[in-house]
PDB file of C-alpha atoms in Angstrom:
ATOM      1  CA  MET B   1     -71.089   8.318  42.091  1.00 53.00           C
ATOM      2  CA  ASP B   2     -68.948   5.263  42.255  1.00 53.00           C
ATOM      3  CA  ASP B   3     -70.593   4.197  39.248  1.00 55.00           C
ATOM      4  CA  ASP B   4     -69.161   6.996  36.983  1.00 57.00           C
ATOM      5  CA  ARG B   5     -65.566   6.195  37.775  1.00 63.00           C
ATOM      6  CA  ARG B   6     -63.879   4.920  34.850  1.00 61.00           C
ATOM      7  CA  PRO B   7     -61.248   2.040  35.190  1.00 58.00           C
ATOM      8  CA  PRO B   8     -57.534   3.310  34.768  1.00 59.00           C
ATOM      9  CA  SER B   9     -56.064   3.532  31.464  1.00 56.00           C
ATOM     10  CA  PRO B  10     -53.779   0.968  30.637  1.00 55.00           C
ATOM     11  CA  GLU B  11     -49.859   1.782  30.661  1.00 57.00           C
ATOM     12  CA  PRO B  12     -48.872   2.936  26.933  1.00 53.00           C
ATOM     13  CA  SER B  13     -46.662  -0.117  26.881  1.00 53.00           C
ATOM     14  CA  GLU B  14     -49.520  -2.129  27.412  1.00 51.00           C
ATOM     15  CA  GLN B  15     -51.795  -0.375  24.938  1.00 53.00           C
ATOM     16  CA  SER B  16     -51.951  -2.397  21.606  1.00 54.00           C
ATOM     17  CA  VAL B  17     -51.625  -0.414  18.268  1.00 50.00           C
ATOM     18  CA  PRO B  18     -52.414  -2.058  15.110  1.00 54.00           C
ATOM     19  CA  GLN B  19     -49.836  -2.437  12.731  1.00 59.00           C
ATOM     20  CA  ASP B  20     -51.498  -1.283   9.892  1.00 64.00           C
ATOM     21  CA  THR B  21     -51.966   2.295  11.170  1.00 66.00           C
ATOM     22  CA  PRO B  22     -51.059   4.806   9.200  1.00 63.00           C
ATOM     23  CA  ARG B  23     -47.933   6.001  11.585  1.00 68.00           C
ATOM     24  CA  SER B  24     -46.646   2.669  11.261  1.00 67.00           C
ATOM     25  CA  VAL B  25     -46.665   2.038   7.891  1.00 64.00           C
ATOM     26  CA  ALA B  26     -45.241   5.563   7.136  1.00 64.00           C
ATOM     27  CA  GLY B  27     -42.284   4.602   9.410  1.00 70.00           C
ATOM     28  CA  GLN B  28     -41.820   1.356   7.851  1.00 72.00           C
ATOM     29  CA  ALA B  29     -41.694   3.119   4.306  1.00 70.00           C
ATOM     30  CA  ASP B  30     -38.894   5.489   5.887  1.00 78.00           C
ATOM     31  CA  LEU B  31     -36.962   2.795   7.026  1.00 76.00           C
ATOM     32  CA  ALA B  32     -37.216   0.984   3.692  1.00 77.00           C
ATOM     33  CA  GLY B  33     -36.208   4.200   2.169  1.00 77.00           C
ATOM     34  CA  VAL B  34     -33.053   4.610   4.527  1.00 77.00           C
ATOM     35  CA  TYR B  35     -31.581   1.200   3.964  1.00 78.00           C
ATOM     36  CA  GLN B  36     -32.359   1.788   0.060  1.00 82.00           C
ATOM     37  CA  LEU B  37     -30.291   4.813   0.259  1.00 81.00           C
ATOM     38  CA  MET B  38     -27.701   3.269   2.473  1.00 80.00           C
ATOM     39  CA  ALA B  39     -27.231   0.417  -0.188  1.00 80.00           C
ATOM     40  CA  GLN B  40     -27.012   2.981  -3.105  1.00 84.00           C
ATOM     41  CA  LEU B  41     -24.165   4.907  -1.248  1.00 83.00           C
ATOM     42  CA  LEU B  42     -22.313   1.985  -0.562  1.00 81.00           C
ATOM     43  CA  GLN B  43     -22.481   1.037  -4.081  1.00 81.00           C
ATOM     44  CA  GLN B  44     -21.351   4.445  -5.236  1.00 80.00           C
ATOM     45  CA  GLN B  45     -18.697   4.393  -2.958  1.00 79.00           C
ATOM     46  CA  GLN B  46     -17.429   1.204  -4.240  1.00 73.00           C
ATOM     47  CA  MET B  47     -17.507   2.455  -7.833  1.00 68.00           C
ATOM     48  CA  MET B  48     -15.575   5.165  -6.771  1.00 68.00           C
ATOM     49  CA  GLN B  49     -12.645   3.346  -5.245  1.00 63.00           C
ATOM     50  CA  MET B  50     -12.616   1.262  -8.262  1.00 55.00           C
ATOM     51  CA  ALA B  51     -12.443   4.288 -10.367  1.00 54.00           C
ATOM     52  CA  ALA B  52      -9.877   5.769  -8.312  1.00 57.00           C
ATOM     53  CA  MET B  53      -7.612   2.691  -8.353  1.00 55.00           C
ATOM     54  CA  PRO B  54      -5.063   3.581 -11.090  1.00 56.00           C
ATOM     55  CA  SER B  55      -4.468   1.213 -13.991  1.00 61.00           C
ATOM     56  CA  ALA B  56      -0.681   0.063 -14.801  1.00 59.00           C
ATOM     57  CA  ASP B  57      -0.904   2.263 -17.934  1.00 70.00           C
ATOM     58  CA  SER B  58      -1.896   5.330 -16.156  1.00 86.00           C
ATOM     59  CA  CYS B  59       0.787   4.622 -13.527  1.00 85.00           C
ATOM     60  CA  TYR B  60       3.227   3.982 -16.214  1.00 85.00           C
ATOM     61  CA  GLU B  61       2.650   7.347 -17.783  1.00 90.00           C
ATOM     62  CA  ARG B  62       3.027   9.208 -14.219  1.00 90.00           C
ATOM     63  CA  ILE B  63       6.248   7.513 -13.315  1.00 90.00           C
ATOM     64  CA  ARG B  64       7.731   8.078 -17.159  1.00 90.00           C
ATOM     65  CA  ARG B  65       7.270  11.732 -16.760  1.00 91.00           C
ATOM     66  CA  LEU B  66       9.485  11.683 -13.617  1.00 90.00           C
ATOM     67  CA  ASN B  67      12.260  10.052 -15.764  1.00 93.00           C
ATOM     68  CA  PRO B  68      13.010   7.246 -13.699  1.00 94.00           C
ATOM     69  CA  PRO B  69      16.593   5.778 -13.484  1.00 95.00           C
ATOM     70  CA  THR B  70      16.982   1.916 -14.882  1.00 96.00           C
ATOM     71  CA  PHE B  71      18.896  -0.685 -13.662  1.00 96.00           C
ATOM     72  CA  GLU B  72      21.249  -2.835 -15.926  1.00 95.00           C
ATOM     73  CA  GLY B  73      22.652  -4.889 -13.026  1.00 92.00           C
ATOM     74  CA  GLY B  74      26.480  -5.280 -12.443  1.00 88.00           C
ATOM     75  CA  LEU B  75      28.688  -5.838  -9.521  1.00 85.00           C
ATOM     76  CA  ASP B  76      28.121  -2.456  -7.558  1.00 87.00           C
ATOM     77  CA  PRO B  77      26.003  -2.985  -4.733  1.00 87.00           C
ATOM     78  CA  MET B  78      25.747   0.597  -4.139  1.00 87.00           C
ATOM     79  CA  ALA B  79      24.389   1.137  -7.356  1.00 91.00           C
ATOM     80  CA  ALA B  80      21.674  -1.414  -6.911  1.00 93.00           C
ATOM     81  CA  GLU B  81      20.736   0.308  -3.521  1.00 90.00           C
ATOM     82  CA  ALA B  82      20.757   3.634  -4.853  1.00 92.00           C
ATOM     83  CA  TRP B  83      18.276   2.572  -7.530  1.00 96.00           C
ATOM     84  CA  ILE B  84      15.908   0.712  -5.256  1.00 95.00           C
ATOM     85  CA  ARG B  85      16.013   3.783  -3.078  1.00 94.00           C
ATOM     86  CA  GLU B  86      15.281   6.194  -5.811  1.00 96.00           C
ATOM     87  CA  ILE B  87      12.200   4.481  -7.548  1.00 96.00           C
ATOM     88  CA  GLU B  88      10.761   3.835  -4.051  1.00 94.00           C
ATOM     89  CA  LYS B  89      10.882   7.560  -3.556  1.00 94.00           C
ATOM     90  CA  MET B  90       8.822   8.018  -6.504  1.00 94.00           C
ATOM     91  CA  PHE B  91       6.431   5.269  -5.829  1.00 93.00           C
ATOM     92  CA  ARG B  92       5.904   6.828  -2.806  1.00 92.00           C
ATOM     93  CA  ALA B  93       5.343  10.255  -3.960  1.00 92.00           C
ATOM     94  CA  LEU B  94       2.639   9.144  -6.631  1.00 92.00           C
ATOM     95  CA  HIS B  95       0.864   6.518  -4.042  1.00 91.00           C
ATOM     96  CA  PHE B  96       1.237   3.372  -6.097  1.00 90.00           C
ATOM     97  CA  PRO B  97      -0.191   0.091  -4.764  1.00 87.00           C
ATOM     98  CA  ASP B  98       2.069  -2.644  -4.398  1.00 81.00           C
ATOM     99  CA  GLU B  99       1.211  -4.708  -7.612  1.00 79.00           C
ATOM    100  CA  VAL B 100       2.054  -1.687  -9.587  1.00 88.00           C
ATOM    101  CA  MET B 101       5.232  -0.781  -8.065  1.00 92.00           C
ATOM    102  CA  VAL B 102       6.495  -4.536  -8.855  1.00 91.00           C
ATOM    103  CA  ARG B 103       5.574  -4.262 -12.632  1.00 89.00           C
ATOM    104  CA  LEU B 104       6.849  -0.925 -13.097  1.00 93.00           C
ATOM    105  CA  ALA B 105      10.251  -1.907 -11.506  1.00 94.00           C
ATOM    106  CA  ILE B 106      10.538  -4.733 -13.548  1.00 93.00           C
ATOM    107  CA  SER B 107      10.013  -2.546 -16.659  1.00 93.00           C
ATOM    108  CA  MET B 108      12.803  -0.528 -15.380  1.00 95.00           C
ATOM    109  CA  LEU B 109      15.261  -3.412 -15.419  1.00 96.00           C
ATOM    110  CA  LYS B 110      17.572  -3.504 -18.580  1.00 96.00           C
ATOM    111  CA  GLY B 111      20.557  -5.610 -19.878  1.00 95.00           C
ATOM    112  CA  ASN B 112      21.919  -8.146 -17.171  1.00 95.00           C
ATOM    113  CA  ALA B 113      19.244  -7.447 -14.714  1.00 95.00           C
ATOM    114  CA  GLU B 114      16.233  -7.799 -17.270  1.00 95.00           C
ATOM    115  CA  TYR B 115      18.029 -11.184 -18.031  1.00 94.00           C
ATOM    116  CA  TRP B 116      18.113 -11.921 -14.327  1.00 93.00           C
ATOM    117  CA  TRP B 117      14.433 -11.305 -13.870  1.00 93.00           C
ATOM    118  CA  THR B 118      13.632 -13.094 -17.217  1.00 92.00           C
ATOM    119  CA  ALA B 119      15.190 -16.326 -15.353  1.00 90.00           C
ATOM    120  CA  MET B 120      13.587 -15.662 -12.086  1.00 87.00           C
ATOM    121  CA  GLU B 121      10.378 -15.875 -13.656  1.00 86.00           C
ATOM    122  CA  THR B 122      10.871 -19.257 -15.555  1.00 85.00           C
ATOM    123  CA  ALA B 123      12.736 -20.894 -12.982  1.00 80.00           C
ATOM    124  CA  TYR B 124      10.380 -20.256 -10.106  1.00 75.00           C
ATOM    125  CA  GLY B 125       7.311 -19.257 -11.948  1.00 78.00           C
ATOM    126  CA  TYR B 126       6.710 -16.064 -10.232  1.00 67.00           C
ATOM    127  CA  ALA B 127       3.693 -14.495 -11.234  1.00 72.00           C
ATOM    128  CA  VAL B 128       3.917 -10.567 -11.176  1.00 69.00           C
ATOM    129  CA  ASP B 129       0.532 -10.038 -10.075  1.00 68.00           C
ATOM    130  CA  ARG B 130       0.907 -11.968  -6.578  1.00 80.00           C
ATOM    131  CA  LEU B 131       4.514 -10.705  -6.044  1.00 84.00           C
ATOM    132  CA  THR B 132       4.729  -7.945  -3.188  1.00 89.00           C
ATOM    133  CA  TRP B 133       7.108  -5.000  -3.342  1.00 92.00           C
ATOM    134  CA  ARG B 134       8.695  -6.676  -0.264  1.00 93.00           C
ATOM    135  CA  ASP B 135       9.095 -10.050  -2.177  1.00 90.00           C
ATOM    136  CA  PHE B 136      10.698  -7.893  -5.328  1.00 92.00           C
ATOM    137  CA  LYS B 137      13.139  -6.467  -2.848  1.00 92.00           C
ATOM    138  CA  ARG B 138      14.099  -9.517  -1.418  1.00 91.00           C
ATOM    139  CA  LEU B 139      14.856 -11.156  -4.571  1.00 91.00           C
ATOM    140  CA  PHE B 140      16.657  -8.187  -5.706  1.00 93.00           C
ATOM    141  CA  SER B 141      18.841  -7.885  -2.837  1.00 90.00           C
ATOM    142  CA  THR B 142      19.708 -11.698  -2.726  1.00 89.00           C
ATOM    143  CA  GLN B 143      20.924 -10.999  -6.381  1.00 91.00           C
ATOM    144  CA  TYR B 144      22.563  -8.042  -6.088  1.00 89.00           C
ATOM    145  CA  PHE B 145      23.938  -7.874  -2.398  1.00 81.00           C
ATOM    146  CA  SER B 146      26.182 -10.421  -1.907  1.00 67.00           C
ATOM    147  CA  ASP B 147      26.628 -12.070   1.911  1.00 58.00           C
ATOM    148  CA  SER B 148      30.110 -10.472   1.857  1.00 55.00           C
ATOM    149  CA  VAL B 149      28.760  -6.828   1.063  1.00 58.00           C
ATOM    150  CA  ASN B 150      26.205  -7.228   3.905  1.00 59.00           C
ATOM    151  CA  GLN B 151      28.604  -8.556   6.384  1.00 54.00           C
ATOM    152  CA  ALA B 152      31.033  -5.614   5.378  1.00 57.00           C
ATOM    153  CA  LYS B 153      28.350  -2.937   5.630  1.00 64.00           C
ATOM    154  CA  GLN B 154      27.200  -4.109   8.967  1.00 66.00           C
ATOM    155  CA  ASN B 155      30.639  -4.325  10.279  1.00 62.00           C
ATOM    156  CA  GLU B 156      31.593  -0.720   9.323  1.00 67.00           C
ATOM    157  CA  PHE B 157      27.934   0.237  10.836  1.00 66.00           C
ATOM    158  CA  LEU B 158      28.983  -1.482  13.959  1.00 72.00           C
ATOM    159  CA  ALA B 159      32.293   0.209  13.873  1.00 68.00           C
ATOM    160  CA  LEU B 160      30.945   4.099  13.278  1.00 71.00           C
ATOM    161  CA  THR B 161      32.374   6.328  16.129  1.00 76.00           C
ATOM    162  CA  GLN B 162      32.509   9.950  15.771  1.00 71.00           C
ATOM    163  CA  THR B 163      36.311  11.078  15.463  1.00 74.00           C
ATOM    164  CA  ASP B 164      37.577  14.746  16.312  1.00 71.00           C
ATOM    165  CA  GLN B 165      37.881  15.202  12.484  1.00 79.00           C
ATOM    166  CA  MET B 166      34.108  14.523  12.008  1.00 72.00           C
ATOM    167  CA  SER B 167      31.321  16.923  12.699  1.00 76.00           C
ATOM    168  CA  VAL B 168      28.230  15.711  14.496  1.00 71.00           C
ATOM    169  CA  LEU B 169      26.617  16.575  11.167  1.00 70.00           C
ATOM    170  CA  GLY B 170      28.946  14.273   9.266  1.00 71.00           C
ATOM    171  CA  TYR B 171      28.640  11.430  11.920  1.00 62.00           C
ATOM    172  CA  THR B 172      24.924  11.612  11.513  1.00 70.00           C
ATOM    173  CA  ASN B 173      24.917  11.745   7.788  1.00 64.00           C
ATOM    174  CA  LYS B 174      27.189   8.495   7.865  1.00 62.00           C
ATOM    175  CA  PHE B 175      24.979   6.702  10.519  1.00 62.00           C
ATOM    176  CA  ASN B 176      21.974   7.533   8.399  1.00 63.00           C
ATOM    177  CA  GLU B 177      23.741   6.022   5.174  1.00 64.00           C
ATOM    178  CA  LEU B 178      24.870   3.098   6.730  1.00 57.00           C
ATOM    179  CA  GLY B 179      21.713   2.258   8.629  1.00 57.00           C
TER     180      GLY B 179
END
C-alpha cells in the first residue's frame, strides 16, 4: 500500500505555468487594451483642455459685452485704483488666464496711458506674452501711484479710528477702502 501513495503536490507558487497558455495571453491582451484606453483618454483630456482655453479674440468679445472702462492716465491715483479694481472684477468673473488679462488691460489703455505703455514696451522690451498680471499691476502702480500718495494712504490707514460720529459700518467701510 505504500506504493499507492502519491507524492505531495507542489505549492501553487512553485507550480510552473507556461507563459503561452490561453489564460496568460488573454491577460496580456487585456492589459494592453487597458493601457491603450488610458492613453486615448489622456489624449482626449489634453485636447479638451486645449479647446477650452479661450483665445484672445473670444476673450475680447466676452469682455467687450461687459462694457469695460478704459483708462486714460492722469494724476488722480484714485481713478487708477478704481480702474484696476473694476477690470479685475470683470476678469475674475470671466475666469481669464493671466496672459489674456494683460493683453486685454493694455487694449483698454487710451490717451496718455497708452503712450506710457508704448514707451514701456519700447524702453524695456516687455513681451506681452510673458508679462504676468502681477507684473503689469506693479508697473502700472509705479506709474500712477506716487510714493507720496502711497505714504499718505498708509498714514491715513494707520491713523484710522472710530469716532463717536462714525458708525461701526462706516468705520468698517473706511477700513476696507483704505486696506
